[in-house]
Short mmCIF file of C-alpha atoms and ligand atoms in Angstrom, two decimals:
data_model
loop_
_atom_site.label_atom_id
_atom_site.label_comp_id
_atom_site.label_asym_id
_atom_site.label_seq_id
_atom_site.Cartn_x
_atom_site.Cartn_y
_atom_site.Cartn_z
CA MET P 1 0.00 0.00 0.00
CA HIS P 2 2.78 2.35 0.98
CA ILE P 3 4.63 1.63 -2.26
CA TRP P 4 1.42 2.21 -4.21
CA LEU P 5 0.79 5.57 -2.52
CA SER P 6 4.40 6.65 -3.06
CA TRP P 7 4.06 5.70 -6.71
CA LEU P 8 0.93 7.80 -7.03
CA THR P 9 2.60 10.74 -5.30
CA SER P 10 5.57 10.48 -7.63
CA VAL P 11 3.27 10.37 -10.64
CA ASN P 12 1.46 13.47 -9.40
CA ALA P 13 4.73 15.28 -8.97
CA LEU P 14 6.01 14.13 -12.34
CA ILE P 15 2.96 15.15 -14.29
CA ASP P 16 3.61 18.82 -13.66
CA ARG P 17 7.20 18.58 -14.77
CA MET P 18 7.16 16.14 -17.65
CA PRO P 19 5.65 16.39 -21.10
CA HIS P 20 2.54 14.18 -20.91
CA LYS P 21 3.64 12.16 -23.92
CA ARG P 22 6.69 10.90 -22.04
CA LEU P 23 4.67 10.24 -18.90
CA ALA P 24 2.08 8.35 -20.89
CA LYS P 25 4.84 6.00 -22.01
CA LYS P 26 5.94 5.46 -18.40
CA ILE P 27 2.52 4.20 -17.33
CA ASP P 28 2.13 1.00 -19.25
CA LEU P 29 -1.06 0.63 -21.23
CA LYS P 30 -1.60 -2.74 -19.63
CA GLY P 31 -2.57 -0.91 -16.45
CA ALA P 32 -5.44 0.65 -18.37
CA VAL P 33 -6.45 -2.52 -20.14
CA MET P 34 -7.05 -4.12 -16.76
CA HIS P 35 -10.15 -1.94 -16.60
CA GLN P 36 -11.26 -2.95 -20.04
CA PRO P 37 -14.54 -4.85 -20.05
CA ALA P 38 -14.02 -8.48 -21.09
CA ALA P 39 -13.95 -8.49 -24.85
CA PRO P 40 -15.76 -10.99 -27.02
CA ALA P 41 -13.59 -13.79 -28.41
CA SER P 42 -13.76 -12.27 -31.89
CA SER P 43 -11.89 -9.19 -30.65
CA ALA P 44 -8.52 -10.90 -30.14
CA ARG P 45 -6.99 -8.38 -32.56
CA GLY P 46 -8.86 -5.49 -31.02
CA PHE P 47 -12.16 -3.96 -31.97
CA GLU P 48 -13.19 -4.03 -35.60
CA ILE P 49 -13.91 -0.76 -37.37
CA VAL P 50 -17.25 -1.39 -39.07
CA ALA P 51 -17.79 2.09 -40.54
CA ARG P 52 -15.72 5.12 -41.38
CA GLN P 53 -16.93 8.43 -42.72
CA ASP P 54 -14.87 11.50 -43.52
CA PHE P 55 -16.69 14.76 -42.84
CA SER P 56 -13.83 17.02 -43.96
CA ASP P 57 -10.04 17.04 -44.44
CA THR P 58 -9.60 16.88 -40.68
CA THR P 59 -12.74 15.34 -39.17
CA PHE P 60 -13.68 11.68 -39.47
CA LEU P 61 -16.02 9.15 -37.87
CA LEU P 62 -15.11 5.65 -36.73
CA GLU P 63 -17.77 3.14 -35.69
CA PHE P 64 -16.31 0.07 -34.01
CA SER P 65 -17.77 -3.17 -32.78
CA HIS P 66 -17.93 -3.63 -29.00
CA PRO P 67 -21.33 -5.02 -27.92
CA MET P 68 -20.53 -4.87 -24.20
CA MET P 69 -19.48 -1.23 -24.34
CA ALA P 70 -22.47 -0.33 -26.51
CA ARG P 71 -24.74 -1.83 -23.83
CA ALA P 72 -23.01 0.07 -21.02
CA ALA P 73 -22.47 3.46 -22.72
CA LYS P 74 -24.43 6.51 -21.61
CA ALA P 75 -24.55 10.07 -22.94
CA GLY P 76 -21.61 12.19 -21.78
CA GLN P 77 -19.13 9.34 -21.27
CA PHE P 78 -15.80 8.84 -23.01
CA VAL P 79 -13.34 6.09 -23.87
CA ILE P 80 -9.56 5.91 -23.91
CA VAL P 81 -8.32 4.51 -27.19
CA MET P 82 -5.02 3.10 -28.33
CA SER P 83 -5.08 2.51 -32.07
CA HIS P 84 -2.03 0.19 -32.17
CA PRO P 85 0.24 -1.51 -29.58
CA GLU P 86 2.85 1.28 -29.58
CA GLY P 87 0.34 4.11 -29.85
CA GLU P 88 -0.53 6.81 -27.35
CA ARG P 89 -3.72 6.47 -25.32
CA ILE P 90 -6.10 9.33 -26.06
CA PRO P 91 -9.51 10.18 -24.61
CA LEU P 92 -12.41 10.44 -27.07
CA THR P 93 -16.07 11.10 -26.33
CA ILE P 94 -18.67 8.50 -27.18
CA ALA P 95 -20.49 10.33 -29.96
CA ASP P 96 -23.07 7.61 -30.45
CA PHE P 97 -23.79 3.99 -29.57
CA ASP P 98 -26.10 1.41 -31.06
CA ARG P 99 -27.09 -1.36 -28.65
CA GLY P 100 -28.76 -3.37 -31.43
CA ARG P 101 -25.69 -3.39 -33.68
CA GLY P 102 -23.31 -3.56 -30.70
CA THR P 103 -21.28 -0.61 -31.94
CA VAL P 104 -19.82 2.61 -30.55
CA THR P 105 -19.13 5.71 -32.66
CA LEU P 106 -16.31 8.24 -32.26
CA VAL P 107 -15.84 11.48 -34.17
CA ILE P 108 -12.22 12.55 -34.30
CA GLN P 109 -10.47 15.73 -35.34
CA ALA P 110 -6.95 15.19 -36.65
CA VAL P 111 -5.02 17.84 -34.74
CA GLY P 112 -1.70 16.23 -33.79
CA LYS P 113 0.48 13.12 -34.03
CA THR P 114 -1.92 10.47 -32.73
CA THR P 115 -5.13 11.74 -34.31
CA LYS P 116 -3.40 12.32 -37.67
CA GLU P 117 -1.93 8.82 -37.47
CA MET P 118 -5.42 7.41 -36.74
CA GLN P 119 -6.80 9.37 -39.68
CA GLN P 120 -4.26 7.60 -41.89
CA THR P 121 -4.34 4.10 -40.42
CA CYS P 122 -7.82 3.46 -38.98
CA GLN P 123 -9.68 2.20 -42.01
CA LEU P 124 -12.83 0.15 -42.53
CA GLY P 125 -12.19 -3.50 -41.58
CA GLY P 126 -9.16 -2.55 -39.46
CA HIS P 127 -9.06 -2.74 -35.67
CA LEU P 128 -8.60 -0.43 -32.71
CA TYR P 129 -6.02 -2.19 -30.54
CA ALA P 130 -7.47 -1.21 -27.14
CA VAL P 131 -10.49 0.69 -25.94
CA VAL P 132 -11.12 1.36 -22.25
CA GLY P 133 -14.44 2.61 -21.02
CA PRO P 134 -17.09 3.81 -20.82
CA MET P 135 -15.47 6.32 -18.48
CA GLY P 136 -16.62 9.44 -16.66
CA ILE P 137 -19.92 10.26 -15.01
CA PRO P 138 -22.83 10.07 -17.48
CA SER P 139 -24.56 13.39 -18.19
CA HIS P 140 -27.36 14.18 -15.82
CA VAL P 141 -30.60 14.18 -17.77
CA GLY P 142 -33.01 15.39 -15.12
CA LYS P 143 -36.55 16.70 -15.24
CA ALA P 144 -35.81 19.74 -17.42
CA LYS P 145 -38.78 20.57 -19.65
CA LYS P 146 -36.94 22.80 -22.11
CA VAL P 147 -33.26 22.40 -22.94
CA ILE P 148 -30.81 24.00 -25.35
CA CYS P 149 -28.00 21.68 -26.54
CA VAL P 150 -25.09 23.59 -28.08
CA GLY P 151 -22.28 21.96 -30.06
CA GLY P 152 -19.40 23.93 -31.50
CA GLY P 153 -17.19 22.39 -34.22
CA LEU P 154 -16.16 18.95 -33.05
CA GLY P 155 -18.40 19.41 -29.98
CA VAL P 156 -21.36 18.75 -32.28
CA ALA P 157 -20.64 15.00 -32.10
CA PRO P 158 -20.56 14.55 -28.30
CA ILE P 159 -23.62 16.77 -27.75
CA PHE P 160 -25.71 14.41 -29.94
CA PRO P 161 -26.29 11.62 -27.37
CA GLN P 162 -27.24 14.28 -24.83
CA ALA P 163 -29.76 15.92 -27.18
CA ARG P 164 -31.24 12.48 -27.87
CA ALA P 165 -31.37 11.63 -24.14
CA PHE P 166 -33.18 14.92 -23.35
CA LYS P 167 -35.64 14.31 -26.17
CA GLU P 168 -36.26 10.76 -24.93
CA SER P 169 -36.87 12.13 -21.41
CA GLY P 170 -39.70 14.26 -22.85
CA ALA P 171 -37.94 17.64 -22.89
CA TYR P 172 -38.53 20.24 -25.61
CA THR P 173 -35.07 20.19 -27.18
CA ILE P 174 -33.47 23.06 -29.07
CA GLY P 175 -30.23 22.24 -30.87
CA ILE P 176 -27.66 24.91 -31.75
CA LEU P 177 -24.77 23.79 -33.94
CA GLY P 178 -21.83 26.00 -34.83
CA PHE P 179 -19.31 25.48 -37.65
CA ARG P 180 -16.70 27.68 -39.30
CA SER P 181 -18.45 27.20 -42.63
CA LYS P 182 -21.05 25.04 -44.43
CA SER P 183 -18.36 22.74 -45.87
CA LEU P 184 -17.48 21.59 -42.33
CA MET P 185 -21.09 20.90 -41.33
CA PHE P 186 -22.10 17.37 -40.32
CA TRP P 187 -24.95 15.51 -38.56
CA ASP P 188 -27.52 18.32 -38.99
CA ASP P 189 -29.94 15.61 -40.26
CA LYS P 190 -29.31 13.47 -37.15
CA PHE P 191 -30.02 16.48 -34.92
CA ARG P 192 -33.23 17.31 -36.79
CA SER P 193 -34.51 13.85 -35.81
CA VAL P 194 -34.06 14.51 -32.07
CA CYS P 195 -34.59 18.30 -31.80
CA ASP P 196 -37.81 20.27 -31.79
CA GLU P 197 -35.90 23.24 -33.20
CA LEU P 198 -32.46 23.44 -34.79
CA ILE P 199 -30.39 26.58 -35.22
CA ILE P 200 -27.27 26.38 -37.41
CA CYS P 201 -24.59 29.05 -37.00
CA THR P 202 -21.59 29.54 -39.28
CA ASP P 203 -18.73 31.99 -38.84
CA ASP P 204 -18.92 33.00 -42.53
CA GLY P 205 -22.71 32.88 -42.92
CA SER P 206 -22.56 30.09 -45.55
CA ALA P 207 -25.33 28.22 -43.68
CA GLY P 208 -27.86 29.28 -41.04
CA ILE P 209 -27.22 32.48 -39.15
CA LYS P 210 -23.87 34.28 -39.52
CA GLY P 211 -22.13 34.31 -36.19
CA LEU P 212 -21.02 32.27 -33.22
CA VAL P 213 -23.19 29.83 -31.27
CA THR P 214 -23.70 32.58 -28.69
CA ALA P 215 -25.76 34.41 -31.36
CA GLY P 216 -27.85 31.24 -31.65
CA ILE P 217 -28.31 31.12 -27.87
CA ALA P 218 -29.39 34.78 -27.82
CA GLN P 219 -31.95 34.06 -30.58
CA ALA P 220 -33.33 31.00 -28.75
CA LEU P 221 -33.54 32.78 -25.39
CA GLU P 222 -35.39 35.71 -26.97
CA LYS P 223 -38.05 33.31 -28.29
CA HIS P 224 -38.17 31.04 -25.23
CA THR P 225 -38.21 32.61 -21.77
CA ASP P 226 -38.68 29.27 -20.01
CA VAL P 227 -35.44 27.42 -20.81
CA ASP P 228 -34.41 25.23 -17.85
CA GLU P 229 -30.92 24.25 -18.93
CA VAL P 230 -28.23 24.90 -21.52
CA VAL P 231 -25.66 22.19 -22.27
CA ALA P 232 -22.62 23.24 -24.29
CA ILE P 233 -19.72 21.22 -25.73
CA GLY P 234 -16.90 22.58 -27.84
CA PRO P 235 -13.58 24.40 -27.53
CA PRO P 236 -13.05 25.92 -24.05
CA VAL P 237 -13.37 29.48 -25.36
CA MET P 238 -16.76 28.60 -26.86
CA MET P 239 -18.00 26.95 -23.64
CA LYS P 240 -16.81 30.01 -21.73
CA GLY P 241 -18.81 32.25 -24.11
CA CYS P 242 -21.92 30.07 -23.70
CA SER P 243 -21.63 30.12 -19.90
CA ASP P 244 -21.20 33.91 -19.91
CA SER P 245 -24.27 34.33 -22.11
CA THR P 246 -26.55 32.53 -19.62
CA ARG P 247 -25.06 33.88 -16.39
CA ALA P 248 -27.18 37.04 -16.16
CA LYS P 249 -30.40 35.02 -16.61
CA ASP P 250 -29.12 32.42 -14.13
CA ILE P 251 -29.93 29.51 -16.46
CA LYS P 252 -28.27 26.26 -15.40
CA THR P 253 -25.39 25.70 -17.85
CA THR P 254 -23.48 22.45 -18.14
CA VAL P 255 -20.21 22.10 -20.04
CA SER P 256 -18.01 19.08 -20.84
CA LEU P 257 -14.33 19.72 -20.08
CA ASN P 258 -11.42 18.27 -22.08
CA PRO P 259 -8.16 18.77 -20.16
CA VAL P 260 -5.14 16.61 -20.97
CA MET P 261 -5.80 13.12 -19.58
CA VAL P 262 -3.33 10.31 -18.97
CA ASP P 263 -4.81 7.36 -17.05
CA GLY P 264 -8.45 8.51 -17.04
CA THR P 265 -9.08 6.84 -13.69
CA GLY P 266 -8.39 9.62 -11.18
CA MET P 267 -4.86 8.47 -10.31
CA CYS P 268 -2.41 10.78 -12.09
CA GLY P 269 -3.92 14.21 -11.50
CA GLY P 270 -3.21 15.25 -15.09
CA CYS P 271 -6.79 16.34 -15.76
CA ARG P 272 -7.06 18.76 -12.82
CA VAL P 273 -9.63 21.51 -13.36
CA LYS P 274 -10.75 24.33 -11.10
CA VAL P 275 -14.48 24.44 -10.49
CA GLY P 276 -16.04 26.74 -7.89
CA GLY P 277 -12.61 27.27 -6.30
CA LYS P 278 -12.08 23.52 -5.84
CA VAL P 279 -9.62 21.31 -7.70
CA LEU P 280 -11.46 18.41 -9.35
CA PHE P 281 -10.43 15.66 -11.76
CA ALA P 282 -12.34 15.80 -15.05
CA CYS P 283 -11.98 12.05 -15.67
CA VAL P 284 -13.75 10.90 -12.51
CA ASP P 285 -15.59 14.01 -11.25
CA GLY P 286 -16.72 14.97 -14.77
CA PRO P 287 -16.33 15.53 -17.63
CA ASP P 288 -19.57 17.53 -17.14
CA PHE P 289 -19.40 20.55 -14.80
CA ASP P 290 -21.36 23.68 -13.94
CA GLY P 291 -20.19 26.15 -16.60
CA HIS P 292 -20.78 29.15 -14.31
CA ALA P 293 -18.26 27.76 -11.80
CA VAL P 294 -15.49 26.58 -14.18
CA ASP P 295 -12.20 28.50 -14.30
CA PHE P 296 -11.86 28.44 -18.10
CA ASP P 297 -8.72 30.61 -18.14
CA ASP P 298 -6.91 28.02 -16.01
CA LEU P 299 -8.13 25.21 -18.31
CA MET P 300 -6.96 27.04 -21.44
CA GLN P 301 -3.60 27.77 -19.87
CA ARG P 302 -3.12 24.11 -18.88
CA LEU P 303 -4.07 22.93 -22.39
CA ARG P 304 -1.24 25.08 -23.83
CA ARG P 305 1.44 23.64 -21.53
CA TYR P 306 2.64 20.81 -23.74
CA VAL P 307 2.43 22.52 -27.12
CA PRO P 308 6.24 22.41 -27.77
CA SER P 309 6.46 18.63 -27.11
CA GLU P 310 3.26 18.01 -29.11
CA LYS P 311 4.78 19.92 -32.04
CA GLU P 312 8.00 17.93 -31.73
CA ALA P 313 6.11 14.58 -31.67
CA LEU P 314 4.14 15.56 -34.78
CA GLU P 315 7.27 16.64 -36.66
CA ARG P 316 9.09 13.39 -35.74
CA TRP P 317 6.13 11.30 -36.90
CA GLN P 318 5.78 13.27 -40.17
CA GLU P 319 9.51 12.81 -40.81
CA SER P 320 9.25 9.03 -40.22
CA CYS P 321 6.26 8.90 -42.62
CA ARG P 322 8.30 10.77 -45.22
CA ILE P 323 11.25 8.35 -44.83
CA ARG P 324 8.95 5.29 -45.02
CA GLY P 325 7.25 6.82 -48.07
CA ASP P 326 10.64 7.40 -49.77
CA ALA P 327 11.72 3.81 -49.00
CA ALA P 328 8.48 2.44 -50.44
CA LEU P 329 8.97 4.54 -53.59
CA GLN P 330 12.56 3.30 -53.98
CA GLN P 331 11.38 -0.32 -53.69
CA ALA P 332 8.65 0.18 -56.32
C1 FAD S 401 -12.85 13.74 -22.10
C2 FAD S 401 -12.26 14.10 -23.44
C3 FAD S 401 -12.97 13.81 -24.57
C4 FAD S 401 -12.44 14.11 -25.83
N1 FAD S 401 -13.19 13.80 -26.92
C5 FAD S 401 -12.70 14.02 -28.15
C6 FAD S 401 -13.43 13.63 -29.30
O1 FAD S 401 -14.55 13.10 -29.22
N2 FAD S 401 -12.87 13.85 -30.51
C7 FAD S 401 -11.62 14.43 -30.64
O2 FAD S 401 -11.17 14.61 -31.77
N3 FAD S 401 -10.93 14.83 -29.57
C8 FAD S 401 -11.41 14.62 -28.33
N4 FAD S 401 -10.67 14.97 -27.23
C9 FAD S 401 -9.35 15.58 -27.43
C10 FAD S 401 -8.35 14.50 -27.86
O3 FAD S 401 -8.12 13.61 -26.80
C11 FAD S 401 -7.04 15.18 -28.29
O4 FAD S 401 -7.31 15.94 -29.45
C12 FAD S 401 -5.96 14.17 -28.61
O5 FAD S 401 -5.49 13.57 -27.42
C13 FAD S 401 -4.83 14.88 -29.33
O6 FAD S 401 -3.72 14.01 -29.47
P1 FAD S 401 -2.73 14.21 -30.70
O7 FAD S 401 -1.51 13.39 -30.45
O8 FAD S 401 -3.40 13.97 -31.99
O9 FAD S 401 -2.41 15.76 -30.71
P2 FAD S 401 -1.39 16.58 -29.81
O10 FAD S 401 -0.59 17.45 -30.72
O11 FAD S 401 -0.69 15.68 -28.86
O12 FAD S 401 -2.38 17.48 -28.98
C14 FAD S 401 -3.19 18.47 -29.58
C15 FAD S 401 -4.04 19.09 -28.47
O13 FAD S 401 -4.94 18.09 -27.99
C16 FAD S 401 -5.01 18.11 -26.55
N5 FAD S 401 -4.48 16.83 -26.03
C17 FAD S 401 -3.29 16.24 -26.31
N6 FAD S 401 -3.15 15.08 -25.64
C18 FAD S 401 -4.25 14.92 -24.90
C19 FAD S 401 -4.68 13.93 -23.98
N7 FAD S 401 -3.95 12.87 -23.65
N8 FAD S 401 -5.89 14.13 -23.37
C20 FAD S 401 -6.65 15.18 -23.69
N9 FAD S 401 -6.29 16.15 -24.55
C21 FAD S 401 -5.12 16.03 -25.15
C22 FAD S 401 -4.17 19.29 -26.11
O14 FAD S 401 -5.01 20.43 -26.03
C23 FAD S 401 -3.21 19.49 -27.25
O15 FAD S 401 -2.73 20.80 -27.34
C24 FAD S 401 -11.16 14.72 -25.94
C25 FAD S 401 -10.44 15.02 -24.79
C26 FAD S 401 -10.98 14.71 -23.56
C27 FAD S 401 -10.20 15.01 -22.32
S1 FES S 402 -6.53 11.56 -16.25
FE1 FES S 402 -5.37 11.04 -14.52
S2 FES S 402 -6.54 11.84 -12.88
FE2 FES S 402 -7.76 12.19 -14.61
#
């Protein structure tokens, strides 16, 4: 026990000093896989990718087979994925699940080394090496009668199961989706099937109203004076804007936080967030929190901490791809 506690203390101390990529390597994946629900015999190679869809140059969908996880998944939860045995473990929100088909859907934005590698290598018929989850506290779908669900950019995918859950609970559901432009838009048809009203916002005005999702919130609140709750998922700056826009009216506002995570089980302290003056761990206390109490500036500052090592990892990977590409060309 003592050794275990000392190990945890050392990990906590290390996380603040070390680039998270290096720390992630120190904690063996096998520790995480211990928490993996028993996989069906057919998943000896991992979890089969049964559908892939590319929404844009950077955003793609992977649907993988995992009947046990599909049965257990609830809106608001996430998984930790390792696409191959030497890969990094990254947290991704469960964007959808189908209990009948036994599948779970992820929507991924290729922003750095691991997500760009997944964009290249995770193809239909391939496998995800390890998936741990469902993790995190499911979103609270209470007795709200009228709810606004806001998704910004990639946040559109994880807000979907919440919008569906509110609709299924009987709430009047207003969806607000924000994209930079029409060409990046996805899932508006899926949202129409679970929302009583849908407002699309684009930065350039190429679809829906021209402006940020906060313009959509203002429009919805002008029409509806009886909104019980706003749920917002997207980049921290967007969730901050949404929380600010409901503060004066004191409308309950829930956001889903995405700090850097390592183990995802509350042990490393990497996902510390400040909420209402308290330090909480997004992986086990969240990821949903009261938007009016979140210290977004601290979150944004913490997310920028590892940018130099993330840039270095991406450059090293791109260089190795270039060398492998050259070798393949020479062999041809
Ligand atoms: C609960 C949760 C749910 C998420 N859901 C999704 C999702 O559904 N789709 C999606 O595309 N992305 C999601 N993310 C973010 C995703 O995990 C990161 O984009 C990914 O880890 C980036 O890794 P990379 O090597 O490609 O890029 P990097 O260059 O390593 O990182 C790019 C940026 O991603 C963030 N990031 C990096 N590593 C981590 C990490 N281990 N944990 C969290 N954030 C990290 C940092 O802000 C970093 O600056 C989620 C994050 C969290 C915490
Ligand atoms: S990711 Fe380690 S405590 Fe949350």
